[in-house]
Short mmCIF file of C-alpha atoms (C1' of nucleotides) in Angstrom, two decimals:
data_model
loop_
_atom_site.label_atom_id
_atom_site.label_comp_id
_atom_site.label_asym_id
_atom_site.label_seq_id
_atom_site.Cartn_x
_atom_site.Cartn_y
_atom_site.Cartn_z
CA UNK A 3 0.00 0.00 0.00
CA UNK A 4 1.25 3.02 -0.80
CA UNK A 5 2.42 5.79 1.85
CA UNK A 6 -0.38 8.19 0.93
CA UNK A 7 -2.92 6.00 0.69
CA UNK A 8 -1.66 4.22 4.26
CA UNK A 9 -2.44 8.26 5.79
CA UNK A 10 -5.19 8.50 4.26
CA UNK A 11 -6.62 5.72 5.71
CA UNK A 12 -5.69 6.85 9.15
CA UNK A 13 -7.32 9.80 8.59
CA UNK A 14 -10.88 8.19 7.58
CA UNK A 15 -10.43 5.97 10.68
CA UNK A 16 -9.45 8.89 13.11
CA UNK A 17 -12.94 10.84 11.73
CA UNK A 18 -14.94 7.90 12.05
CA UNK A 19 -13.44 6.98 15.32
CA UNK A 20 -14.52 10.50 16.62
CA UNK A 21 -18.12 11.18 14.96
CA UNK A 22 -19.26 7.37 15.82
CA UNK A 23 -18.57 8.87 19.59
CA UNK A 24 -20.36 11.62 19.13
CA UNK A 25 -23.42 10.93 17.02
CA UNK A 26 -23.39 7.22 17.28
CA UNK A 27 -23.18 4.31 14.66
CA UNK A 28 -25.47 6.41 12.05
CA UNK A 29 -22.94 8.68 11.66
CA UNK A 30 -23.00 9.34 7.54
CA UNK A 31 -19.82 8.31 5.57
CA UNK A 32 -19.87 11.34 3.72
CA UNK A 33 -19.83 13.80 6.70
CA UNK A 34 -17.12 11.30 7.93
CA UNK A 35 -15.31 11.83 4.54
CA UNK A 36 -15.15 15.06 5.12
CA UNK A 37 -14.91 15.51 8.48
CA UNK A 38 -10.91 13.35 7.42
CA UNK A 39 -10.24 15.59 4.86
CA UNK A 40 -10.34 13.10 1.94
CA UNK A 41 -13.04 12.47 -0.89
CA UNK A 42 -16.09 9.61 -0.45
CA UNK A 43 -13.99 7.90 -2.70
CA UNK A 44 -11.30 7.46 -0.41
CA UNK A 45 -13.53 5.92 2.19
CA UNK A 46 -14.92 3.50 0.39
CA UNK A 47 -12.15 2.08 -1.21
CA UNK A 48 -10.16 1.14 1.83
CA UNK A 49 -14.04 0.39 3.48
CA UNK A 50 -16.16 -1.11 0.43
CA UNK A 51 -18.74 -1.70 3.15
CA UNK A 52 -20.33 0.61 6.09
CA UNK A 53 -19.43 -2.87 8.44
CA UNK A 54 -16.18 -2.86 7.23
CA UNK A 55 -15.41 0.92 8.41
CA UNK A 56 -17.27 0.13 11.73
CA UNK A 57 -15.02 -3.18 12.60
CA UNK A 58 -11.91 -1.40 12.04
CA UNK A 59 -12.90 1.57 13.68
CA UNK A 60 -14.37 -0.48 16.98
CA UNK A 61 -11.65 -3.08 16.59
CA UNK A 62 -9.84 -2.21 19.52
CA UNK A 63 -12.23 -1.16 21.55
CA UNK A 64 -13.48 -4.24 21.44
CA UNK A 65 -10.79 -5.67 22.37
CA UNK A 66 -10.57 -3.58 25.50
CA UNK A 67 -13.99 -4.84 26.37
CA UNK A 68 -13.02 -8.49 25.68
CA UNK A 69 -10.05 -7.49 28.53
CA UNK A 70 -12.43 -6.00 30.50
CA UNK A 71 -13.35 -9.79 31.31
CA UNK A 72 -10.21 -10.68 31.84
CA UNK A 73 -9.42 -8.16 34.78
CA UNK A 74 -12.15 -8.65 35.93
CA UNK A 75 -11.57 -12.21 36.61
CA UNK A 76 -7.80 -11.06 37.81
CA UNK A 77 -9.68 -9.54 40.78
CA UNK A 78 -9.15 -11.83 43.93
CA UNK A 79 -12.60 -10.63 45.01
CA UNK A 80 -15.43 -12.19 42.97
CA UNK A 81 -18.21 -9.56 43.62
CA UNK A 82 -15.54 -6.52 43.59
CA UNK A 83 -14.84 -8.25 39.97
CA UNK A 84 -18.24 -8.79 39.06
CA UNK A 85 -19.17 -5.13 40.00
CA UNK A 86 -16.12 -3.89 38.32
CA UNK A 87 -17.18 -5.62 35.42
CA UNK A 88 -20.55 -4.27 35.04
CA UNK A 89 -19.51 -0.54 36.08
CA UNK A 90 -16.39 -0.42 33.22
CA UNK A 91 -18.26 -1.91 30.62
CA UNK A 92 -20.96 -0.05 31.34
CA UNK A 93 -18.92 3.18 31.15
CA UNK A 94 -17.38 2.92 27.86
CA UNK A 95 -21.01 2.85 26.59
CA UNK A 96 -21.33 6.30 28.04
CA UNK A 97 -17.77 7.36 26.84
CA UNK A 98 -18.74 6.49 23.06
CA UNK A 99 -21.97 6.60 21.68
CA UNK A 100 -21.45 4.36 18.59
CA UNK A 101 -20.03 1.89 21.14
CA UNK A 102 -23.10 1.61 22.92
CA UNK A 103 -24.77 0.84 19.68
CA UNK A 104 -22.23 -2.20 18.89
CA UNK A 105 -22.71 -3.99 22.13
CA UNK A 106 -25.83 -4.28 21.85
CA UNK A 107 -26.69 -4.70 18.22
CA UNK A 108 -24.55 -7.38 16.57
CA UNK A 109 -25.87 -7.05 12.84
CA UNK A 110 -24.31 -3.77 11.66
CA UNK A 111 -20.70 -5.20 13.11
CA UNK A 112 -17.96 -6.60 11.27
CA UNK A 113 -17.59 -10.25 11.68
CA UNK A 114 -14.11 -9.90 12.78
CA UNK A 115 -15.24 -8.66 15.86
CA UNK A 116 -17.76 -11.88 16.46
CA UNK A 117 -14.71 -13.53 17.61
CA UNK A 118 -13.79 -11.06 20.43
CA UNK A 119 -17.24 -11.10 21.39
CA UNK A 120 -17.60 -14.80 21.85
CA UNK A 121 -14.33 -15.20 23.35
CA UNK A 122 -15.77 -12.22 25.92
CA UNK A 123 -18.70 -14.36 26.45
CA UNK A 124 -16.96 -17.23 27.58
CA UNK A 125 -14.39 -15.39 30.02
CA UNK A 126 -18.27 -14.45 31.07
CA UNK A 127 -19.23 -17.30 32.23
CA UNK A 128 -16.37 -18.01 34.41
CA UNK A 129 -16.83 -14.55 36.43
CA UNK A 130 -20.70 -14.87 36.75
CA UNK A 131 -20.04 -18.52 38.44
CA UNK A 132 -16.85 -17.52 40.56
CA UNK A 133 -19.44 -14.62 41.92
CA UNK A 134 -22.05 -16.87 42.56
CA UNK A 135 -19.82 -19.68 44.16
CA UNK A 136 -18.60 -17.12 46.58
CA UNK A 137 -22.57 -16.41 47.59
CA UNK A 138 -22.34 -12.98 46.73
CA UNK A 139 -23.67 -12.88 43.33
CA UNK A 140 -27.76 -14.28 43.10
CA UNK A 141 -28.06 -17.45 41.83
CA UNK A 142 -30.35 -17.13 39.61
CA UNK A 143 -28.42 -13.89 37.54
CA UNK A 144 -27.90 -15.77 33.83
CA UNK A 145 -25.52 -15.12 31.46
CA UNK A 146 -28.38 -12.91 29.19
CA UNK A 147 -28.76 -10.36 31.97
CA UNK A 148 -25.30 -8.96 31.00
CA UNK A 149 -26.67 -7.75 27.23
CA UNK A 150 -30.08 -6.65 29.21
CA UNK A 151 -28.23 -4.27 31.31
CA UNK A 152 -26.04 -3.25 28.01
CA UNK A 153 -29.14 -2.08 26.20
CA UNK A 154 -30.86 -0.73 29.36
CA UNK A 155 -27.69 1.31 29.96
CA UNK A 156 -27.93 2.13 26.35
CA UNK A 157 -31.19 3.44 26.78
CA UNK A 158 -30.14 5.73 29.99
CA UNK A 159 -26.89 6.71 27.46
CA UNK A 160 -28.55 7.54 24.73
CA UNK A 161 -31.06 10.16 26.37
CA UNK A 162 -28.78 11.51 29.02
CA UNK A 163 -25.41 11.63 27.43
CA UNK A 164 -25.43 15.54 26.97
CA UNK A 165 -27.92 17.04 29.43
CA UNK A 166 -26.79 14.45 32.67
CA UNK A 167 -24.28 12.11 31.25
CA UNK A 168 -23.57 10.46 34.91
CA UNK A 169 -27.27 9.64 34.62
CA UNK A 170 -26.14 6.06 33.94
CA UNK A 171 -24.02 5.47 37.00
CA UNK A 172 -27.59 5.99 39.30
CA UNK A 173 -28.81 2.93 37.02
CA UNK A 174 -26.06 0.21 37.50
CA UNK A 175 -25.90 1.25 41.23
CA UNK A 176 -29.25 0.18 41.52
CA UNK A 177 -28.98 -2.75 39.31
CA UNK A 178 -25.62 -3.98 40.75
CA UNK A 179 -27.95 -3.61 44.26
CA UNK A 180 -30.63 -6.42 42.93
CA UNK A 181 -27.82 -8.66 41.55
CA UNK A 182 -26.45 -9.09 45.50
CA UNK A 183 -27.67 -12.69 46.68
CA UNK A 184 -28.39 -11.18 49.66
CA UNK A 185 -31.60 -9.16 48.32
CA UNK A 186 -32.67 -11.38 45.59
CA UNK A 187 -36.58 -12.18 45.56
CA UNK A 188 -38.04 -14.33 42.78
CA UNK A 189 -37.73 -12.94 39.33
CA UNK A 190 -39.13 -13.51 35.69
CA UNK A 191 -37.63 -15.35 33.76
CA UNK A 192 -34.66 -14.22 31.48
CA UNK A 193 -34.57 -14.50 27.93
CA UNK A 194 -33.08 -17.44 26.85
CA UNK A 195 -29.98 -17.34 24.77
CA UNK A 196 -31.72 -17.36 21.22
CA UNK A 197 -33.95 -14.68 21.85
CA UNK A 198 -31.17 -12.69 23.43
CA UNK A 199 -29.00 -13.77 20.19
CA UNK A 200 -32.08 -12.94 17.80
CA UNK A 201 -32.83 -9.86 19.69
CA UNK A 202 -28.51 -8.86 19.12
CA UNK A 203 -29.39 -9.32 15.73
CA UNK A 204 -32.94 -7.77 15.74
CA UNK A 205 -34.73 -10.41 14.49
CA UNK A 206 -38.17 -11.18 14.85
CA UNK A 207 -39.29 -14.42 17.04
CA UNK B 29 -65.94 20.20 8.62
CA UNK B 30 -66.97 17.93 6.12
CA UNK B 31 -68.42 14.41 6.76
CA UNK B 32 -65.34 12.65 4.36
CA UNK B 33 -62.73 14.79 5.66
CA UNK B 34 -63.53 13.63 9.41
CA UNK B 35 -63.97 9.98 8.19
CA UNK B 36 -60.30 10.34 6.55
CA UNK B 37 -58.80 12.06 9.51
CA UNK B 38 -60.00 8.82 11.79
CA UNK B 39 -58.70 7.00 8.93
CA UNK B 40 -55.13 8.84 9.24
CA UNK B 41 -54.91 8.44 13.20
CA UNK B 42 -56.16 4.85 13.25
CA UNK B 43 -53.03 4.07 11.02
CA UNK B 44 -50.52 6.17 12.40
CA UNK B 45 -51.49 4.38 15.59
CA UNK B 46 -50.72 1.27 14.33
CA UNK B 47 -47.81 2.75 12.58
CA UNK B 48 -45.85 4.21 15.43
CA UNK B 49 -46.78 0.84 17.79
CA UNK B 50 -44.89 -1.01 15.51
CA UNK B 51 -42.26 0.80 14.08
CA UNK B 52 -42.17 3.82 16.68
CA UNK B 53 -42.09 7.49 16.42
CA UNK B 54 -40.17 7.82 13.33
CA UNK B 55 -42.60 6.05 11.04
CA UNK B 56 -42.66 8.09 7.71
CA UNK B 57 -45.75 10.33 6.78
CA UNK B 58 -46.11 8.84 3.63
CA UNK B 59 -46.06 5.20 4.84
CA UNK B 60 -49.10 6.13 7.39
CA UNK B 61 -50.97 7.88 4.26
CA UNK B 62 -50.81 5.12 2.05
CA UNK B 63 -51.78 2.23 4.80
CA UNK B 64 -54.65 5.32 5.75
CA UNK B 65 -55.43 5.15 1.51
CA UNK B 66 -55.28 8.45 1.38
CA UNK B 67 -53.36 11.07 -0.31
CA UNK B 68 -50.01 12.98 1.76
CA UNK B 69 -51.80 16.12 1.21
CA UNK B 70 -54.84 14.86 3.60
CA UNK B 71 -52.88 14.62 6.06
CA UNK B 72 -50.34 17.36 6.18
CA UNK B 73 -54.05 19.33 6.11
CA UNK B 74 -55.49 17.54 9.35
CA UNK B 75 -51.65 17.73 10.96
CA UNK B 76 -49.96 20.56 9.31
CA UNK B 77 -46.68 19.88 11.63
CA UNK B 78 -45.49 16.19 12.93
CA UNK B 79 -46.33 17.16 16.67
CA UNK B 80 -49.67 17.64 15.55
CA UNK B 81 -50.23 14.03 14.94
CA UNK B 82 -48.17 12.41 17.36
CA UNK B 83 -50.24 14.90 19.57
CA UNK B 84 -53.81 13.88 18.21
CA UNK B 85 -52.53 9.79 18.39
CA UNK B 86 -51.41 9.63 21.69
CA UNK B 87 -53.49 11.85 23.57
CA UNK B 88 -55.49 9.04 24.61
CA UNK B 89 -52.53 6.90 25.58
CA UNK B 90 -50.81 9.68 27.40
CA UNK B 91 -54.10 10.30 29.90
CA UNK B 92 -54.10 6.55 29.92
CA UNK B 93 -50.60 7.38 31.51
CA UNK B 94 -51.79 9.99 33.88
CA UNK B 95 -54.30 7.73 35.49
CA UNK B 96 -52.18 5.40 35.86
CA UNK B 97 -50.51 7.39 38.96
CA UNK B 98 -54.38 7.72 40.01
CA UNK B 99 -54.87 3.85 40.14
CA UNK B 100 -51.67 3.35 41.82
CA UNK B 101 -52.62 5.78 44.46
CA UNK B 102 -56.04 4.37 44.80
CA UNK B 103 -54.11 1.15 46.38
CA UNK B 104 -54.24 0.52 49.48
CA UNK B 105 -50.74 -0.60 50.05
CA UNK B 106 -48.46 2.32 49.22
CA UNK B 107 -45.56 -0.08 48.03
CA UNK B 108 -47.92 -2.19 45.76
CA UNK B 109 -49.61 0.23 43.96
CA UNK B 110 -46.11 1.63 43.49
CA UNK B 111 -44.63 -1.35 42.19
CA UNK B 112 -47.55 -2.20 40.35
CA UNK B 113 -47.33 0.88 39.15
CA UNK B 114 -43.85 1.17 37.49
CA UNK B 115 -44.83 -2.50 36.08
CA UNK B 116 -47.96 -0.42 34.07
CA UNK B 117 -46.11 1.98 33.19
CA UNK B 118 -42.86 -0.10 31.47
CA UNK B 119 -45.35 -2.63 30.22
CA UNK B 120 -47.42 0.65 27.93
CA UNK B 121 -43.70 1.25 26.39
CA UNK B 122 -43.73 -2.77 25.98
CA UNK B 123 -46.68 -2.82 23.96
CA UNK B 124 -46.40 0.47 21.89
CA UNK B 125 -43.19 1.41 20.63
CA UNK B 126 -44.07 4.83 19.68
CA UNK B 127 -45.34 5.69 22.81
CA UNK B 128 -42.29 4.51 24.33
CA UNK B 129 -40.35 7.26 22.36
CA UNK B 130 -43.30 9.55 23.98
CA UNK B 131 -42.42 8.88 27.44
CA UNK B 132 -38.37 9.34 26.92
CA UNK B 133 -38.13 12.22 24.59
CA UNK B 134 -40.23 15.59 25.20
CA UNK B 135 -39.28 17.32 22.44
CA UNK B 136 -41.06 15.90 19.76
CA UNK B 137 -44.53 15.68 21.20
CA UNK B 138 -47.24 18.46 21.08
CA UNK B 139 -47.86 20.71 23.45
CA UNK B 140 -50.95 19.33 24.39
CA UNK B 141 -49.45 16.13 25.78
CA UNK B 142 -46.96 18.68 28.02
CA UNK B 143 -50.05 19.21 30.49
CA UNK B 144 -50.80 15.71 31.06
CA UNK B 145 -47.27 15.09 31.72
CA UNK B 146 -46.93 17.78 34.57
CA UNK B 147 -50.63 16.39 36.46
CA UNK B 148 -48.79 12.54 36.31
CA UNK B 149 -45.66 14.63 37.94
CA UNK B 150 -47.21 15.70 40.63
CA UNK B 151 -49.48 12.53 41.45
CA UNK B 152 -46.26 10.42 41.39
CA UNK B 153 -44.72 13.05 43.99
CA UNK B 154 -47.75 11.86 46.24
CA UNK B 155 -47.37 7.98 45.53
CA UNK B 156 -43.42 8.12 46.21
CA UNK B 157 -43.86 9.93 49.53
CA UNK B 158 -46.23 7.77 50.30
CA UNK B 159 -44.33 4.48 49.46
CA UNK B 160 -41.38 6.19 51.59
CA UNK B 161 -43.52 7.17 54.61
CA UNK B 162 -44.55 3.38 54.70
CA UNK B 163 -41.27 2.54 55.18
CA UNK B 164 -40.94 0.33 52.02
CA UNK B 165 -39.52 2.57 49.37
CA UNK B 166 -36.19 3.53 49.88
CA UNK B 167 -35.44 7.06 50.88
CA UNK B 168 -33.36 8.17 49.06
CA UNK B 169 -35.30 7.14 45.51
CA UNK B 170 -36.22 10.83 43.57
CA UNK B 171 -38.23 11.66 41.29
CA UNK B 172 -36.25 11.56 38.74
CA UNK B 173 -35.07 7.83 39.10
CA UNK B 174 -38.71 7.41 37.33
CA UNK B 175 -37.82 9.01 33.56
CA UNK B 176 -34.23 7.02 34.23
CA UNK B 177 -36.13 3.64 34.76
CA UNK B 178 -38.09 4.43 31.34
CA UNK B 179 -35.33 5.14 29.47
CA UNK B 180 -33.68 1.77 30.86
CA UNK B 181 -36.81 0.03 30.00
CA UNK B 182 -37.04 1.99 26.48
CA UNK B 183 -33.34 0.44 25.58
CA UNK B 184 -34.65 -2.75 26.52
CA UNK B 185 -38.06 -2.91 24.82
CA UNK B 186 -36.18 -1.69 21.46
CA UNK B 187 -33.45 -3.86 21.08
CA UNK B 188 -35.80 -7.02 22.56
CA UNK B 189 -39.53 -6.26 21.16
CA UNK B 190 -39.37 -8.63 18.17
CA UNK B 191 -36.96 -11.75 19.88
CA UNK B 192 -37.90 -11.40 23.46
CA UNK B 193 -40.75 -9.28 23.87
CA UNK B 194 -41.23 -10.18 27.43
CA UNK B 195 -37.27 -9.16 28.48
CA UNK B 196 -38.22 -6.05 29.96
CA UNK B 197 -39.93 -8.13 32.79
CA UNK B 198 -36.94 -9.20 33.69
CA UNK B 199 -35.46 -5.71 34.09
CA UNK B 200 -38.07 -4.34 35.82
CA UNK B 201 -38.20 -6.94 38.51
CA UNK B 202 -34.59 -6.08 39.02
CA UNK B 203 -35.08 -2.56 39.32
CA UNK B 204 -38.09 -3.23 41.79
CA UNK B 205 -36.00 -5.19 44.06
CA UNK B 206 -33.52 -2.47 44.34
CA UNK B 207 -36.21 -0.25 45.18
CA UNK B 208 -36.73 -1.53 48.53
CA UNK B 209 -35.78 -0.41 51.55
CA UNK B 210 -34.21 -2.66 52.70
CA UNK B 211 -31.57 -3.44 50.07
CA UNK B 212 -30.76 0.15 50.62
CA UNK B 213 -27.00 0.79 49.69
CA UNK B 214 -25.61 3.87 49.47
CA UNK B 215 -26.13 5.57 45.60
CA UNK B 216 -24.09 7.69 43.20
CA UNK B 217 -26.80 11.19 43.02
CA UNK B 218 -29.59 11.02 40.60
CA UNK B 219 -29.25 14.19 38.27
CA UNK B 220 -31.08 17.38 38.83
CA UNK B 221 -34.65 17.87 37.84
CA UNK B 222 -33.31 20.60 35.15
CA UNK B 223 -30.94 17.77 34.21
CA UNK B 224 -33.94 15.26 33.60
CA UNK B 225 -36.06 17.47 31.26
CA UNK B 226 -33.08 18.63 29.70
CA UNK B 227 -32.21 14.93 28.73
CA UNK B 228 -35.38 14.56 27.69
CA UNK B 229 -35.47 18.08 25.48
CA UNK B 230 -32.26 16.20 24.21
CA UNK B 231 -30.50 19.15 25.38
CA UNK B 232 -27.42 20.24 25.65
CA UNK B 233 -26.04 20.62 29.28
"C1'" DG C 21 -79.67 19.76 -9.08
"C1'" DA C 22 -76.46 23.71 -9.24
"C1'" DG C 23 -72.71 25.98 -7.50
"C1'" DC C 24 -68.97 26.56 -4.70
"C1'" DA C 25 -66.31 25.94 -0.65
"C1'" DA C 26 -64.00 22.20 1.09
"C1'" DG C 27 -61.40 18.27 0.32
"C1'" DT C 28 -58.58 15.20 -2.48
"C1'" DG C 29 -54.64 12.33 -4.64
"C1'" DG C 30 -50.39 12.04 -6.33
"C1'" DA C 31 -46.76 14.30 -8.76
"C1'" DA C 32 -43.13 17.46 -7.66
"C1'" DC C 33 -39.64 19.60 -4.73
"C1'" DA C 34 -36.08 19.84 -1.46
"C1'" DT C 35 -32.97 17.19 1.42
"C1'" DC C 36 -30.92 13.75 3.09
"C1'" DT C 37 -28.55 9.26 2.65
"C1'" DA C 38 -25.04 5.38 0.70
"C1'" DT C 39 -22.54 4.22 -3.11
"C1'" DT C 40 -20.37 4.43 -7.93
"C1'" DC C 41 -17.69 6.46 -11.54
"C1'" DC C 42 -14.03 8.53 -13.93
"C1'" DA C 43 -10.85 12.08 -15.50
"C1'" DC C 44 -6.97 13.58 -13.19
"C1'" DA C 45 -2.96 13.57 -9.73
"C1'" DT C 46 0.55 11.39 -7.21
"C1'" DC C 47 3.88 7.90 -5.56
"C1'" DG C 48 7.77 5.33 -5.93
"C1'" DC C 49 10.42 2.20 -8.68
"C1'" DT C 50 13.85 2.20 -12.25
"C1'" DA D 22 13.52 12.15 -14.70
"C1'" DG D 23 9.96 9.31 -16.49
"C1'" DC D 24 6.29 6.28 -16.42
"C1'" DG D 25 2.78 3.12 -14.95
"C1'" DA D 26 0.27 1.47 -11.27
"C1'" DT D 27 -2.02 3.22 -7.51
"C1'" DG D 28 -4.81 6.51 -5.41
"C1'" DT D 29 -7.66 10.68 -5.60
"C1'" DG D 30 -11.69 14.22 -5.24
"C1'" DG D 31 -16.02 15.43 -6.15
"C1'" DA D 32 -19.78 15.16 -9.36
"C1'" DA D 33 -23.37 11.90 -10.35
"C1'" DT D 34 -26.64 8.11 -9.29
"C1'" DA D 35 -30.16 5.94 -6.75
"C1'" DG D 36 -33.25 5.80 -3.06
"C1'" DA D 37 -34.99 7.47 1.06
"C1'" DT D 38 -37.48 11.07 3.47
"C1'" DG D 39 -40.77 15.35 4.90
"C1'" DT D 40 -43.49 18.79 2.75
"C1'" DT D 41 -45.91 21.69 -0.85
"C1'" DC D 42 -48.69 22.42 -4.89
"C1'" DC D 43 -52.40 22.22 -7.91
"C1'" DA D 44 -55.76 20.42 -11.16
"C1'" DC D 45 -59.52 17.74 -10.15
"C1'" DT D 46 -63.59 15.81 -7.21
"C1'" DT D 47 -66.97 15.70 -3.73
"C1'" DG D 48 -70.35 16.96 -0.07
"C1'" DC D 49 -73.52 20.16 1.37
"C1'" DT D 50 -76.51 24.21 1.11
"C1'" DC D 51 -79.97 26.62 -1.23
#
DNA sequence: GAGCAAGTGGAACATCTATTCCACATCGCT
DNA sequence: AGCGATGTGGAATAGATGTTCCACTTGCTC
């Protein structure tokens, strides 16, 4: 690749990076376009597809959130992790709009970042059942409540960011509240995995 | 006004009913003209501005709203009629997307909606002190945590509607249980009341 | 049943998208 | 320095959208 284009590509990722934060994942290529400095053309020849430009913008965010697992579980405490967990994760939603929109819709993404998500996923499981083992966590909190909270927080993100953006930190305290063993009544059932899958994908059924 | 033009303005509200429930608020004008069979024109007459419609379609909905606080405070048990009456409330945003973008975002609606909005304010002021005073609410819940919990539940119902319509359950009885007093844990603040109807203006600050 | 105000449909306009195209410019190898 | 592959900008296309216009039709009054 040549040295130009190799900038110019930076450039296109550096504007998308920053408008996807602002206005979210429906950001439009060309304000993005120009917004780097270079013509439509540009974009879409290093990014033939919208999915494209979003998985190499989000790739390594995603991979911080696939880490965020991962310290989590390198947290002697289990609930301290747990909480951790929810709070940081939760958090970059607020930091980055267009974030918020790719953790809890899978469609639009690039399929290179399927992998980070499913290897996030499993690390998952491990925390959720270290925090329940240690009787902190409810026993009855499933893997699907994680994306629940997501796209509740997402909700709370979405309206609040600019008029009250620590709006979202009232929510998780509450939630992270309910998820302690120690308060937990009976509860509806979650969704199961398909549905919360389907609903990732926003599919009917 | 003329019989026709009356029967084609029911004709024009029936559908954008149906129109916003499924798709919410940003159903287009012409879609809800051609499932009314009439012409744009008709209605951009009967609703010369988009608030006017959204107005004139959930009018009924929104007083259905209002008395909701009314039946909640009509319970006898102050924490019941609360509980039941945040379930009501998330589970109108279930079943009607549109109105769910009603309830989180002010700025769009008609003015006519804004009064029925401030009489639910100030009933839920009396069904929250009362809930506290009973000892089963926590104290330090506001106000404000209400518009928060619809937003949550708004993220929710959007991302889950088609592939898990009955995930917001799950959230709610979550929230509920960390509405008691006695899970009580200290909380980061809730934001300001001018922060709250500035998030939903979708204001700035 | 005649006349006209009121009402109508759909084409047209203005804007906004994502995406494609191509005549021209530039890079970097020789 | 020269030349071809590589890369470029921005105009153009195609498809949405909200809104306006206007030649035609209809209901209602007299």
């Amino acid at each position: 690749m040549r040295a130009d284009a190799e900038r110019n590509r930076e450039r296109v990722l550096a504007a998308a990076r920053d408008l996807f934060a602002e206005q979210g994942l429906d950001a439009s290529t060309n304000e993005i376009a120009r917004r780097a400095g270079v013509g439509v053309a540009t974009l879409f020849r290093r990014f033939p597809t919208r999915d494209d430009l979003v998985g190499a913008v989000f790739a390594d965010r995603m991979s911080a959130y696939v880490t965020a697992t991962d310290e989590a579980l390198a947290d002697p405490d289990p609930w301290h992790g747990f909480c951790g967990y929810i709070e940081r994760v939760c958090r970059m939603q607020a930091d980055d709009r267009g974030f918020a929109d790719v953790l809890t819709l899978t469609f639009p993404t690039a399929n290179a970042l399927e992998d980070d998500r499913n290897r996030a996923a499993e690390a998952l499981g491990v925390l959720l059942d270290r925090a329940k083992e240690s009787g902190q966590l409810r026993q009855d909190f499933t893997h699907q409540d994680v994306p629940l909270i997501l796209m509740a927080n997402a909700g709370v993100v979405t309206a609040t960011r600019n008029a009250a953006p620590d709006a979202w930190k009232r929510l998780v305290g509450f939630l992270i509240q309910a998820f302690a063993a120690e308060a937990a009544q009976p509860l509806p059932e979650p969704p199961t995995p398909r549905q919360m899958y389907r609903a990732l994908m926003r599919l009917s059924d």
